[in-house]
Amino acid sequence: DEMLKGQGLDPKELVIFPVGQLFYNIVKDGEKTTVNMDSRPYNDNGRIMMPMRYVAYAMGFNVEWDNNTREAV
């Protein structure tokens, strides 16, 4: 199973995005928290495409959609 792993907002956090799944996990101090997503990471000819909103959330950023400018801010 393909998955991407990286550090979360807290250096003690491990964030795991399983490719093809509608969730990611945050592991901290041996405790796992599952976060549901509305889109999934996928493999596109050897490149993993990630839902950036959830990558940003995992890094501690807030992401909102501005419908007037049609931009994520």
PDB file of N, CA, C, O and CB in Angstrom:
ATOM      1  N   ASP A   1       0.834  -1.191   0.000  1.00  0.00           N
ATOM      2  CA  ASP A   1       0.000   0.000   0.000  1.00  0.00           C
ATOM      3  C   ASP A   1       0.875   1.250   0.000  1.00  0.00           C
ATOM      4  O   ASP A   1       1.794   1.383   0.808  1.00  0.00           O
ATOM      5  CB  ASP A   1      -0.947   0.001   1.214  1.00  0.00           C
ATOM      6  N   GLU A   2       0.572   2.159  -0.919  1.00  0.00           N
ATOM      7  CA  GLU A   2       1.318   3.406  -0.993  1.00  0.00           C
ATOM      8  C   GLU A   2       0.808   4.369   0.068  1.00  0.00           C
ATOM      9  O   GLU A   2      -0.391   4.429   0.338  1.00  0.00           O
ATOM     10  CB  GLU A   2       1.205   4.034  -2.399  1.00  0.00           C
ATOM     11  N   MET A   3       1.721   5.118   0.667  1.00  0.00           N
ATOM     12  CA  MET A   3       1.332   6.164   1.593  1.00  0.00           C
ATOM     13  C   MET A   3       2.447   7.181   1.679  1.00  0.00           C
ATOM     14  O   MET A   3       3.619   6.861   1.480  1.00  0.00           O
ATOM     15  CB  MET A   3       1.005   5.587   2.983  1.00  0.00           C
ATOM     16  N   LEU A   4       2.069   8.407   1.977  1.00  0.00           N
ATOM     17  CA  LEU A   4       3.037   9.473   2.190  1.00  0.00           C
ATOM     18  C   LEU A   4       3.062   9.791   3.670  1.00  0.00           C
ATOM     19  O   LEU A   4       2.017   9.858   4.317  1.00  0.00           O
ATOM     20  CB  LEU A   4       2.693  10.738   1.346  1.00  0.00           C
ATOM     21  N   LYS A   5       4.258   9.987   4.204  1.00  0.00           N
ATOM     22  CA  LYS A   5       4.422  10.297   5.616  1.00  0.00           C
ATOM     23  C   LYS A   5       5.222  11.576   5.740  1.00  0.00           C
ATOM     24  O   LYS A   5       6.117  11.837   4.936  1.00  0.00           O
ATOM     25  CB  LYS A   5       5.113   9.134   6.373  1.00  0.00           C
ATOM     26  N   GLY A   6       4.902  12.370   6.742  1.00  0.00           N
ATOM     27  CA  GLY A   6       5.644  13.592   6.981  1.00  0.00           C
ATOM     28  C   GLY A   6       5.361  14.141   8.363  1.00  0.00           C
ATOM     29  O   GLY A   6       4.477  13.665   9.075  1.00  0.00           O
ATOM     30  N   GLN A   7       6.126  15.147   8.723  1.00  0.00           N
ATOM     31  CA  GLN A   7       5.963  15.795  10.024  1.00  0.00           C
ATOM     32  C   GLN A   7       4.774  16.734   9.974  1.00  0.00           C
ATOM     33  O   GLN A   7       4.567  17.437   8.985  1.00  0.00           O
ATOM     34  CB  GLN A   7       7.243  16.561  10.430  1.00  0.00           C
ATOM     35  N   GLY A   8       3.999  16.742  11.039  1.00  0.00           N
ATOM     36  CA  GLY A   8       2.861  17.642  11.146  1.00  0.00           C
ATOM     37  C   GLY A   8       3.262  18.983  11.727  1.00  0.00           C
ATOM     38  O   GLY A   8       4.440  19.338  11.737  1.00  0.00           O
ATOM     39  N   LEU A   9       2.289  19.718  12.206  1.00  0.00           N
ATOM     40  CA  LEU A   9       2.510  21.031  12.810  1.00  0.00           C
ATOM     41  C   LEU A   9       3.479  20.927  13.978  1.00  0.00           C
ATOM     42  O   LEU A   9       4.392  21.742  14.110  1.00  0.00           O
ATOM     43  CB  LEU A   9       1.182  21.641  13.277  1.00  0.00           C
ATOM     44  N   ASP A  10       3.281  19.944  14.806  1.00  0.00           N
ATOM     45  CA  ASP A  10       4.142  19.676  15.958  1.00  0.00           C
ATOM     46  C   ASP A  10       5.238  18.713  15.514  1.00  0.00           C
ATOM     47  O   ASP A  10       4.937  17.703  14.876  1.00  0.00           O
ATOM     48  CB  ASP A  10       3.323  19.086  17.166  1.00  0.00           C
ATOM     49  N   PRO A  11       6.507  18.996  15.833  1.00  0.00           N
ATOM     50  CA  PRO A  11       7.577  18.077  15.428  1.00  0.00           C
ATOM     51  C   PRO A  11       7.392  16.648  15.944  1.00  0.00           C
ATOM     52  O   PRO A  11       8.005  15.718  15.420  1.00  0.00           O
ATOM     53  CB  PRO A  11       8.898  18.605  15.908  1.00  0.00           C
ATOM     54  N   LYS A  12       6.558  16.469  16.961  1.00  0.00           N
ATOM     55  CA  LYS A  12       6.306  15.133  17.499  1.00  0.00           C
ATOM     56  C   LYS A  12       5.193  14.406  16.738  1.00  0.00           C
ATOM     57  O   LYS A  12       4.905  13.245  17.030  1.00  0.00           O
ATOM     58  CB  LYS A  12       5.943  15.228  18.976  1.00  0.00           C
ATOM     59  N   GLU A  13       4.568  15.073  15.768  1.00  0.00           N
ATOM     60  CA  GLU A  13       3.475  14.476  15.005  1.00  0.00           C
ATOM     61  C   GLU A  13       3.988  13.822  13.728  1.00  0.00           C
ATOM     62  O   GLU A  13       4.876  14.350  13.058  1.00  0.00           O
ATOM     63  CB  GLU A  13       2.424  15.532  14.667  1.00  0.00           C
ATOM     64  N   LEU A  14       3.428  12.688  13.410  1.00  0.00           N
ATOM     65  CA  LEU A  14       3.655  12.028  12.128  1.00  0.00           C
ATOM     66  C   LEU A  14       2.313  12.021  11.405  1.00  0.00           C
ATOM     67  O   LEU A  14       1.315  11.540  11.944  1.00  0.00           O
ATOM     68  CB  LEU A  14       4.239  10.559  12.308  1.00  0.00           C
ATOM     69  N   VAL A  15       2.289  12.550  10.194  1.00  0.00           N
ATOM     70  CA  VAL A  15       1.067  12.583   9.395  1.00  0.00           C
ATOM     71  C   VAL A  15       1.213  11.558   8.281  1.00  0.00           C
ATOM     72  O   VAL A  15       2.224  11.533   7.579  1.00  0.00           O
ATOM     73  CB  VAL A  15       0.793  14.017   8.817  1.00  0.00           C
ATOM     74  N   ILE A  16       0.192  10.709   8.121  1.00  0.00           N
ATOM     75  CA  ILE A  16       0.234   9.617   7.138  1.00  0.00           C
ATOM     76  C   ILE A  16      -0.972   9.743   6.215  1.00  0.00           C
ATOM     77  O   ILE A  16      -2.118   9.690   6.661  1.00  0.00           O
ATOM     78  CB  ILE A  16       0.250   8.215   7.844  1.00  0.00           C
ATOM     79  N   PHE A  17      -0.699   9.911   4.918  1.00  0.00           N
ATOM     80  CA  PHE A  17      -1.741   9.980   3.896  1.00  0.00           C
ATOM     81  C   PHE A  17      -1.699   8.697   3.078  1.00  0.00           C
ATOM     82  O   PHE A  17      -0.829   8.560   2.218  1.00  0.00           O
ATOM     83  CB  PHE A  17      -1.558  11.234   2.981  1.00  0.00           C
ATOM     84  N   PRO A  18      -2.617   7.742   3.315  1.00  0.00           N
ATOM     85  CA  PRO A  18      -2.665   6.544   2.471  1.00  0.00           C
ATOM     86  C   PRO A  18      -3.211   6.902   1.077  1.00  0.00           C
ATOM     87  O   PRO A  18      -4.278   7.505   0.962  1.00  0.00           O
ATOM     88  CB  PRO A  18      -3.547   5.440   3.137  1.00  0.00           C
ATOM     89  N   VAL A  19      -2.490   6.535   0.048  1.00  0.00           N
ATOM     90  CA  VAL A  19      -2.910   6.822  -1.322  1.00  0.00           C
ATOM     91  C   VAL A  19      -4.204   6.064  -1.623  1.00  0.00           C
ATOM     92  O   VAL A  19      -4.322   4.872  -1.338  1.00  0.00           O
ATOM     93  CB  VAL A  19      -1.793   6.436  -2.340  1.00  0.00           C
ATOM     94  N   GLY A  20      -5.173   6.780  -2.205  1.00  0.00           N
ATOM     95  CA  GLY A  20      -6.441   6.178  -2.585  1.00  0.00           C
ATOM     96  C   GLY A  20      -7.499   6.172  -1.497  1.00  0.00           C
ATOM     97  O   GLY A  20      -8.610   5.691  -1.720  1.00  0.00           O
ATOM     98  N   GLN A  21      -7.174   6.698  -0.321  1.00  0.00           N
ATOM     99  CA  GLN A  21      -8.123   6.677   0.801  1.00  0.00           C
ATOM    100  C   GLN A  21      -8.680   8.070   1.077  1.00  0.00           C
ATOM    101  O   GLN A  21      -8.049   9.076   0.755  1.00  0.00           O
ATOM    102  CB  GLN A  21      -7.445   6.123   2.067  1.00  0.00           C
ATOM    103  N   LEU A  22      -9.857   8.118   1.671  1.00  0.00           N
ATOM    104  CA  LEU A  22     -10.511   9.382   2.004  1.00  0.00           C
ATOM    105  C   LEU A  22     -10.266   9.781   3.459  1.00  0.00           C
ATOM    106  O   LEU A  22     -11.156  10.323   4.114  1.00  0.00           O
ATOM    107  CB  LEU A  22     -12.008   9.281   1.739  1.00  0.00           C
ATOM    108  N   PHE A  23      -9.067   9.515   3.958  1.00  0.00           N
ATOM    109  CA  PHE A  23      -8.695   9.909   5.314  1.00  0.00           C
ATOM    110  C   PHE A  23      -7.184  10.020   5.398  1.00  0.00           C
ATOM    111  O   PHE A  23      -6.458   9.510   4.544  1.00  0.00           O
ATOM    112  CB  PHE A  23      -9.232   8.896   6.362  1.00  0.00           C
ATOM    113  N   TYR A  24      -6.725  10.695   6.442  1.00  0.00           N
ATOM    114  CA  TYR A  24      -5.311  10.645   6.803  1.00  0.00           C
ATOM    115  C   TYR A  24      -5.226  10.491   8.306  1.00  0.00           C
ATOM    116  O   TYR A  24      -6.191  10.763   9.021  1.00  0.00           O
ATOM    117  CB  TYR A  24      -4.542  11.919   6.320  1.00  0.00           C
ATOM    118  N   ASN A  25      -4.079  10.056   8.785  1.00  0.00           N
ATOM    119  CA  ASN A  25      -3.880   9.830  10.213  1.00  0.00           C
ATOM    120  C   ASN A  25      -2.795  10.749  10.743  1.00  0.00           C
ATOM    121  O   ASN A  25      -1.801  11.022  10.068  1.00  0.00           O
ATOM    122  CB  ASN A  25      -3.518   8.364  10.488  1.00  0.00           C
ATOM    123  N   ILE A  26      -3.004  11.218  11.959  1.00  0.00           N
ATOM    124  CA  ILE A  26      -1.994  11.965  12.692  1.00  0.00           C
ATOM    125  C   ILE A  26      -1.636  11.110  13.898  1.00  0.00           C
ATOM    126  O   ILE A  26      -2.507  10.739  14.685  1.00  0.00           O
ATOM    127  CB  ILE A  26      -2.505  13.409  13.115  1.00  0.00           C
ATOM    128  N   VAL A  27      -0.347  10.799  14.041  1.00  0.00           N
ATOM    129  CA  VAL A  27       0.119   9.984  15.165  1.00  0.00           C
ATOM    130  C   VAL A  27       1.008  10.867  16.035  1.00  0.00           C
ATOM    131  O   VAL A  27       1.988  11.442  15.563  1.00  0.00           O
ATOM    132  CB  VAL A  27       0.895   8.697  14.671  1.00  0.00           C
ATOM    133  N   LYS A  28       0.652  10.961  17.301  1.00  0.00           N
ATOM    134  CA  LYS A  28       1.422  11.756  18.265  1.00  0.00           C
ATOM    135  C   LYS A  28       1.413  11.033  19.598  1.00  0.00           C
ATOM    136  O   LYS A  28       0.357  10.656  20.106  1.00  0.00           O
ATOM    137  CB  LYS A  28       0.841  13.201  18.412  1.00  0.00           C
ATOM    138  N   ASP A  29       2.587  10.844  20.154  1.00  0.00           N
ATOM    139  CA  ASP A  29       2.734  10.163  21.447  1.00  0.00           C
ATOM    140  C   ASP A  29       2.031   8.806  21.459  1.00  0.00           C
ATOM    141  O   ASP A  29       1.454   8.410  22.471  1.00  0.00           O
ATOM    142  CB  ASP A  29       2.179  11.040  22.571  1.00  0.00           C
ATOM    143  N   GLY A  30       2.082   8.097  20.328  1.00  0.00           N
ATOM    144  CA  GLY A  30       1.486   6.770  20.241  1.00  0.00           C
ATOM    145  C   GLY A  30      -0.022   6.762  20.038  1.00  0.00           C
ATOM    146  O   GLY A  30      -0.620   5.694  19.904  1.00  0.00           O
ATOM    147  N   GLU A  31      -0.645   7.933  20.014  1.00  0.00           N
ATOM    148  CA  GLU A  31      -2.098   8.042  19.805  1.00  0.00           C
ATOM    149  C   GLU A  31      -2.376   8.422  18.355  1.00  0.00           C
ATOM    150  O   GLU A  31      -1.743   9.327  17.812  1.00  0.00           O
ATOM    151  CB  GLU A  31      -2.727   9.093  20.774  1.00  0.00           C
ATOM    152  N   LYS A  32      -3.329   7.725  17.727  1.00  0.00           N
ATOM    153  CA  LYS A  32      -3.682   7.982  16.329  1.00  0.00           C
ATOM    154  C   LYS A  32      -5.021   8.706  16.244  1.00  0.00           C
ATOM    155  O   LYS A  32      -5.999   8.306  16.877  1.00  0.00           O
ATOM    156  CB  LYS A  32      -3.736   6.663  15.529  1.00  0.00           C
ATOM    157  N   THR A  33      -5.052   9.772  15.458  1.00  0.00           N
ATOM    158  CA  THR A  33      -6.280  10.498  15.156  1.00  0.00           C
ATOM    159  C   THR A  33      -6.520  10.396  13.658  1.00  0.00           C
ATOM    160  O   THR A  33      -5.620  10.683  12.868  1.00  0.00           O
ATOM    161  CB  THR A  33      -6.197  11.996  15.620  1.00  0.00           C
ATOM    162  N   THR A  34      -7.714   9.993  13.257  1.00  0.00           N
ATOM    163  CA  THR A  34      -8.071   9.880  11.845  1.00  0.00           C
ATOM    164  C   THR A  34      -8.896  11.093  11.437  1.00  0.00           C
ATOM    165  O   THR A  34      -9.854  11.464  12.116  1.00  0.00           O
ATOM    166  CB  THR A  34      -8.852   8.565  11.570  1.00  0.00           C
ATOM    167  N   VAL A  35      -8.514  11.707  10.318  1.00  0.00           N
ATOM    168  CA  VAL A  35      -9.214  12.876   9.784  1.00  0.00           C
ATOM    169  C   VAL A  35      -9.784  12.490   8.426  1.00  0.00           C
ATOM    170  O   VAL A  35      -9.053  12.024   7.553  1.00  0.00           O
ATOM    171  CB  VAL A  35      -8.258  14.126   9.668  1.00  0.00           C
ATOM    172  N   ASN A  36     -11.099  12.683   8.246  1.00  0.00           N
ATOM    173  CA  ASN A  36     -11.752  12.363   6.972  1.00  0.00           C
ATOM    174  C   ASN A  36     -11.555  13.492   5.972  1.00  0.00           C
ATOM    175  O   ASN A  36     -11.469  14.661   6.346  1.00  0.00           O
ATOM    176  CB  ASN A  36     -13.254  12.098   7.183  1.00  0.00           C
ATOM    177  N   MET A  37     -11.485  13.129   4.695  1.00  0.00           N
ATOM    178  CA  MET A  37     -11.302  14.093   3.610  1.00  0.00           C
ATOM    179  C   MET A  37     -12.415  13.891   2.580  1.00  0.00           C
ATOM    180  O   MET A  37     -13.091  12.862   2.577  1.00  0.00           O
ATOM    181  CB  MET A  37      -9.890  13.937   2.946  1.00  0.00           C
ATOM    182  N   ASP A  38     -12.599  14.888   1.702  1.00  0.00           N
ATOM    183  CA  ASP A  38     -13.594  14.747   0.635  1.00  0.00           C
ATOM    184  C   ASP A  38     -12.943  14.450  -0.722  1.00  0.00           C
ATOM    185  O   ASP A  38     -13.635  14.335  -1.733  1.00  0.00           O
ATOM    186  CB  ASP A  38     -14.438  16.019   0.537  1.00  0.00           C
ATOM    187  N   SER A  39     -11.622  14.328  -0.738  1.00  0.00           N
ATOM    188  CA  SER A  39     -10.906  13.898  -1.940  1.00  0.00           C
ATOM    189  C   SER A  39      -9.724  13.048  -1.496  1.00  0.00           C
ATOM    190  O   SER A  39      -9.296  13.122  -0.344  1.00  0.00           O
ATOM    191  CB  SER A  39     -10.432  15.127  -2.805  1.00  0.00           C
ATOM    192  N   ARG A  40      -9.207  12.252  -2.399  1.00  0.00           N
ATOM    193  CA  ARG A  40      -8.179  11.289  -2.003  1.00  0.00           C
ATOM    194  C   ARG A  40      -6.888  11.515  -2.780  1.00  0.00           C
ATOM    195  O   ARG A  40      -6.923  11.950  -3.931  1.00  0.00           O
ATOM    196  CB  ARG A  40      -8.676   9.857  -2.218  1.00  0.00           C
ATOM    197  N   PRO A  41      -5.738  11.218  -2.150  1.00  0.00           N
ATOM    198  CA  PRO A  41      -4.478  11.222  -2.892  1.00  0.00           C
ATOM    199  C   PRO A  41      -4.502  10.099  -3.932  1.00  0.00           C
ATOM    200  O   PRO A  41      -5.106   9.050  -3.708  1.00  0.00           O
ATOM    201  CB  PRO A  41      -3.263  11.058  -1.927  1.00  0.00           C
ATOM    202  N   TYR A  42      -3.841  10.327  -5.066  1.00  0.00           N
ATOM    203  CA  TYR A  42      -3.797   9.280  -6.085  1.00  0.00           C
ATOM    204  C   TYR A  42      -2.449   9.314  -6.816  1.00  0.00           C
ATOM    205  O   TYR A  42      -1.741  10.321  -6.809  1.00  0.00           O
ATOM    206  CB  TYR A  42      -4.968   9.449  -7.093  1.00  0.00           C
ATOM    207  N   ASN A  43      -2.127   8.202  -7.434  1.00  0.00           N
ATOM    208  CA  ASN A  43      -0.887   8.056  -8.188  1.00  0.00           C
ATOM    209  C   ASN A  43      -1.182   8.345  -9.656  1.00  0.00           C
ATOM    210  O   ASN A  43      -2.015   7.682 -10.273  1.00  0.00           O
ATOM    211  CB  ASN A  43      -0.275   6.626  -8.007  1.00  0.00           C
ATOM    212  N   ASP A  44      -0.498   9.333 -10.204  1.00  0.00           N
ATOM    213  CA  ASP A  44      -0.658   9.713 -11.605  1.00  0.00           C
ATOM    214  C   ASP A  44       0.674   9.478 -12.313  1.00  0.00           C
ATOM    215  O   ASP A  44       1.534  10.359 -12.333  1.00  0.00           O
ATOM    216  CB  ASP A  44      -1.119  11.210 -11.744  1.00  0.00           C
ATOM    217  N   ASN A  45       0.844   8.297 -12.890  1.00  0.00           N
ATOM    218  CA  ASN A  45       2.084   7.936 -13.602  1.00  0.00           C
ATOM    219  C   ASN A  45       3.324   8.117 -12.733  1.00  0.00           C
ATOM    220  O   ASN A  45       4.324   8.686 -13.170  1.00  0.00           O
ATOM    221  CB  ASN A  45       2.226   8.776 -14.868  1.00  0.00           C
ATOM    222  N   GLY A  46       3.246   7.628 -11.500  1.00  0.00           N
ATOM    223  CA  GLY A  46       4.397   7.674 -10.613  1.00  0.00           C
ATOM    224  C   GLY A  46       4.505   8.920  -9.755  1.00  0.00           C
ATOM    225  O   GLY A  46       5.420   9.027  -8.938  1.00  0.00           O
ATOM    226  N   ARG A  47       3.597   9.858  -9.922  1.00  0.00           N
ATOM    227  CA  ARG A  47       3.576  11.066  -9.089  1.00  0.00           C
ATOM    228  C   ARG A  47       2.348  11.012  -8.197  1.00  0.00           C
ATOM    229  O   ARG A  47       1.235  10.773  -8.666  1.00  0.00           O
ATOM    230  CB  ARG A  47       3.573  12.367  -9.962  1.00  0.00           C
ATOM    231  N   ILE A  48       2.560  11.234  -6.913  1.00  0.00           N
ATOM    232  CA  ILE A  48       1.430  11.227  -5.985  1.00  0.00           C
ATOM    233  C   ILE A  48       0.806  12.615  -5.962  1.00  0.00           C
ATOM    234  O   ILE A  48       1.467  13.599  -5.632  1.00  0.00           O
ATOM    235  CB  ILE A  48       1.876  10.795  -4.554  1.00  0.00           C
ATOM    236  N   MET A  49      -0.456  12.682  -6.311  1.00  0.00           N
ATOM    237  CA  MET A  49      -1.206  13.940  -6.308  1.00  0.00           C
ATOM    238  C   MET A  49      -1.954  14.030  -4.980  1.00  0.00           C
ATOM    239  O   MET A  49      -2.678  13.110  -4.600  1.00  0.00           O
ATOM    240  CB  MET A  49      -2.201  14.028  -7.533  1.00  0.00           C
ATOM    241  N   MET A  50      -1.769  15.151  -4.277  1.00  0.00           N
ATOM    242  CA  MET A  50      -2.302  15.302  -2.923  1.00  0.00           C
ATOM    243  C   MET A  50      -3.376  16.381  -2.874  1.00  0.00           C
ATOM    244  O   MET A  50      -3.261  17.391  -3.568  1.00  0.00           O
ATOM    245  CB  MET A  50      -1.177  15.636  -1.939  1.00  0.00           C
ATOM    246  N   PRO A  51      -4.424  16.186  -2.062  1.00  0.00           N
ATOM    247  CA  PRO A  51      -5.395  17.258  -1.833  1.00  0.00           C
ATOM    248  C   PRO A  51      -4.757  18.314  -0.918  1.00  0.00           C
ATOM    249  O   PRO A  51      -4.663  18.124   0.295  1.00  0.00           O
ATOM    250  CB  PRO A  51      -6.723  16.693  -1.201  1.00  0.00           C
ATOM    251  N   MET A  52      -4.323  19.423  -1.516  1.00  0.00           N
ATOM    252  CA  MET A  52      -3.519  20.416  -0.798  1.00  0.00           C
ATOM    253  C   MET A  52      -4.215  21.015   0.417  1.00  0.00           C
ATOM    254  O   MET A  52      -3.550  21.403   1.378  1.00  0.00           O
ATOM    255  CB  MET A  52      -3.139  21.517  -1.730  1.00  0.00           C
ATOM    256  N   ARG A  53      -5.543  21.096   0.390  1.00  0.00           N
ATOM    257  CA  ARG A  53      -6.250  21.621   1.557  1.00  0.00           C
ATOM    258  C   ARG A  53      -5.902  20.815   2.797  1.00  0.00           C
ATOM    259  O   ARG A  53      -5.663  21.384   3.862  1.00  0.00           O
ATOM    260  CB  ARG A  53      -7.767  21.607   1.325  1.00  0.00           C
ATOM    261  N   TYR A  54      -5.873  19.495   2.665  1.00  0.00           N
ATOM    262  CA  TYR A  54      -5.620  18.637   3.824  1.00  0.00           C
ATOM    263  C   TYR A  54      -4.138  18.600   4.200  1.00  0.00           C
ATOM    264  O   TYR A  54      -3.798  18.432   5.371  1.00  0.00           O
ATOM    265  CB  TYR A  54      -6.114  17.225   3.543  1.00  0.00           C
ATOM    266  N   VAL A  55      -3.268  18.754   3.218  1.00  0.00           N
ATOM    267  CA  VAL A  55      -1.843  18.895   3.528  1.00  0.00           C
ATOM    268  C   VAL A  55      -1.646  20.171   4.336  1.00  0.00           C
ATOM    269  O   VAL A  55      -0.917  20.175   5.328  1.00  0.00           O
ATOM    270  CB  VAL A  55      -0.977  18.921   2.224  1.00  0.00           C
ATOM    271  N   ALA A  56      -2.294  21.255   3.912  1.00  0.00           N
ATOM    272  CA  ALA A  56      -2.197  22.523   4.643  1.00  0.00           C
ATOM    273  C   ALA A  56      -2.768  22.388   6.053  1.00  0.00           C
ATOM    274  O   ALA A  56      -2.162  22.867   7.011  1.00  0.00           O
ATOM    275  CB  ALA A  56      -2.933  23.640   3.882  1.00  0.00           C
ATOM    276  N   TYR A  57      -3.928  21.740   6.191  1.00  0.00           N
ATOM    277  CA  TYR A  57      -4.509  21.520   7.526  1.00  0.00           C
ATOM    278  C   TYR A  57      -3.527  20.762   8.423  1.00  0.00           C
ATOM    279  O   TYR A  57      -3.345  21.114   9.589  1.00  0.00           O
ATOM    280  CB  TYR A  57      -5.844  20.737   7.418  1.00  0.00           C
ATOM    281  N   ALA A  58      -2.897  19.722   7.873  1.00  0.00           N
ATOM    282  CA  ALA A  58      -1.968  18.908   8.653  1.00  0.00           C
ATOM    283  C   ALA A  58      -0.759  19.724   9.104  1.00  0.00           C
ATOM    284  O   ALA A  58      -0.133  19.408  10.116  1.00  0.00           O
ATOM    285  CB  ALA A  58      -1.510  17.701   7.836  1.00  0.00           C
ATOM    286  N   MET A  59      -0.432  20.776   8.347  1.00  0.00           N
ATOM    287  CA  MET A  59       0.696  21.640   8.698  1.00  0.00           C
ATOM    288  C   MET A  59       0.274  22.805   9.588  1.00  0.00           C
ATOM    289  O   MET A  59       1.100  23.640   9.956  1.00  0.00           O
ATOM    290  CB  MET A  59       1.355  22.172   7.439  1.00  0.00           C
ATOM    291  N   GLY A  60      -1.021  22.860   9.935  1.00  0.00           N
ATOM    292  CA  GLY A  60      -1.497  23.884  10.853  1.00  0.00           C
ATOM    293  C   GLY A  60      -2.078  25.123  10.214  1.00  0.00           C
ATOM    294  O   GLY A  60      -2.342  26.109  10.903  1.00  0.00           O
ATOM    295  N   PHE A  61      -2.286  25.092   8.894  1.00  0.00           N
ATOM    296  CA  PHE A  61      -2.857  26.245   8.203  1.00  0.00           C
ATOM    297  C   PHE A  61      -4.358  26.081   8.057  1.00  0.00           C
ATOM    298  O   PHE A  61      -4.861  24.959   8.006  1.00  0.00           O
ATOM    299  CB  PHE A  61      -2.207  26.432   6.828  1.00  0.00           C
ATOM    300  N   ASN A  62      -5.080  27.200   7.990  1.00  0.00           N
ATOM    301  CA  ASN A  62      -6.508  27.194   7.704  1.00  0.00           C
ATOM    302  C   ASN A  62      -6.678  27.566   6.236  1.00  0.00           C
ATOM    303  O   ASN A  62      -6.027  28.492   5.754  1.00  0.00           O
ATOM    304  CB  ASN A  62      -7.294  28.185   8.646  1.00  0.00           C
ATOM    305  N   VAL A  63      -7.531  26.866   5.533  1.00  0.00           N
ATOM    306  CA  VAL A  63      -7.753  27.127   4.110  1.00  0.00           C
ATOM    307  C   VAL A  63      -9.240  27.373   3.894  1.00  0.00           C
ATOM    308  O   VAL A  63     -10.083  26.605   4.357  1.00  0.00           O
ATOM    309  CB  VAL A  63      -7.245  25.936   3.224  1.00  0.00           C
ATOM    310  N   GLU A  64      -9.550  28.457   3.182  1.00  0.00           N
ATOM    311  CA  GLU A  64     -10.939  28.774   2.858  1.00  0.00           C
ATOM    312  C   GLU A  64     -11.027  29.110   1.381  1.00  0.00           C
ATOM    313  O   GLU A  64     -10.026  29.458   0.755  1.00  0.00           O
ATOM    314  CB  GLU A  64     -11.470  29.950   3.728  1.00  0.00           C
ATOM    315  N   TRP A  65     -12.218  29.008   0.829  1.00  0.00           N
ATOM    316  CA  TRP A  65     -12.458  29.287  -0.579  1.00  0.00           C
ATOM    317  C   TRP A  65     -13.102  30.665  -0.711  1.00  0.00           C
ATOM    318  O   TRP A  65     -14.108  30.946  -0.060  1.00  0.00           O
ATOM    319  CB  TRP A  65     -13.355  28.189  -1.221  1.00  0.00           C
ATOM    320  N   ASP A  66     -12.520  31.529  -1.557  1.00  0.00           N
ATOM    321  CA  ASP A  66     -13.091  32.842  -1.865  1.00  0.00           C
ATOM    322  C   ASP A  66     -13.810  32.714  -3.191  1.00  0.00           C
ATOM    323  O   ASP A  66     -13.172  32.672  -4.242  1.00  0.00           O
ATOM    324  CB  ASP A  66     -11.990  33.970  -1.916  1.00  0.00           C
ATOM    325  N   ASN A  67     -15.129  32.651  -3.153  1.00  0.00           N
ATOM    326  CA  ASN A  67     -15.916  32.422  -4.359  1.00  0.00           C
ATOM    327  C   ASN A  67     -15.840  33.604  -5.310  1.00  0.00           C
ATOM    328  O   ASN A  67     -15.980  33.422  -6.520  1.00  0.00           O
ATOM    329  CB  ASN A  67     -17.362  32.144  -3.998  1.00  0.00           C
ATOM    330  N   ASN A  68     -15.619  34.825  -4.793  1.00  0.00           N
ATOM    331  CA  ASN A  68     -15.524  36.010  -5.671  1.00  0.00           C
ATOM    332  C   ASN A  68     -14.295  35.947  -6.569  1.00  0.00           C
ATOM    333  O   ASN A  68     -14.374  36.249  -7.760  1.00  0.00           O
ATOM    334  CB  ASN A  68     -15.483  37.297  -4.832  1.00  0.00           C
ATOM    335  N   THR A  69     -13.171  35.559  -6.003  1.00  0.00           N
ATOM    336  CA  THR A  69     -11.936  35.492  -6.787  1.00  0.00           C
ATOM    337  C   THR A  69     -11.632  34.076  -7.272  1.00  0.00           C
ATOM    338  O   THR A  69     -10.715  33.866  -8.066  1.00  0.00           O
ATOM    339  CB  THR A  69     -10.771  36.010  -5.962  1.00  0.00           C
ATOM    340  N   ARG A  70     -12.421  33.098  -6.781  1.00  0.00           N
ATOM    341  CA  ARG A  70     -12.250  31.690  -7.105  1.00  0.00           C
ATOM    342  C   ARG A  70     -10.830  31.219  -6.751  1.00  0.00           C
ATOM    343  O   ARG A  70     -10.144  30.569  -7.541  1.00  0.00           O
ATOM    344  CB  ARG A  70     -12.542  31.449  -8.599  1.00  0.00           C
ATOM    345  N   GLU A  71     -10.426  31.581  -5.523  1.00  0.00           N
ATOM    346  CA  GLU A  71      -9.106  31.229  -5.034  1.00  0.00           C
ATOM    347  C   GLU A  71      -9.199  30.611  -3.652  1.00  0.00           C
ATOM    348  O   GLU A  71     -10.087  30.940  -2.865  1.00  0.00           O
ATOM    349  CB  GLU A  71      -8.199  32.453  -5.008  1.00  0.00           C
ATOM    350  N   ALA A  72      -8.281  29.722  -3.374  1.00  0.00           N
ATOM    351  CA  ALA A  72      -8.124  29.212  -2.010  1.00  0.00           C
ATOM    352  C   ALA A  72      -7.220  30.193  -1.278  1.00  0.00           C
ATOM    353  O   ALA A  72      -6.159  30.570  -1.775  1.00  0.00           O
ATOM    354  CB  ALA A  72      -7.526  27.742  -1.990  1.00  0.00           C
ATOM    355  N   VAL A  73      -7.651  30.597  -0.099  1.00  0.00           N
ATOM    356  CA  VAL A  73      -6.872  31.553   0.702  1.00  0.00           C
ATOM    357  C   VAL A  73      -6.676  31.031   2.104  1.00  0.00           C
ATOM    358  O   VAL A  73      -6.045  31.694   2.927  1.00  0.00           O
ATOM    359  CB  VAL A  73      -7.560  32.924   0.744  1.00  0.00           C
TER     360      VAL A  73
END
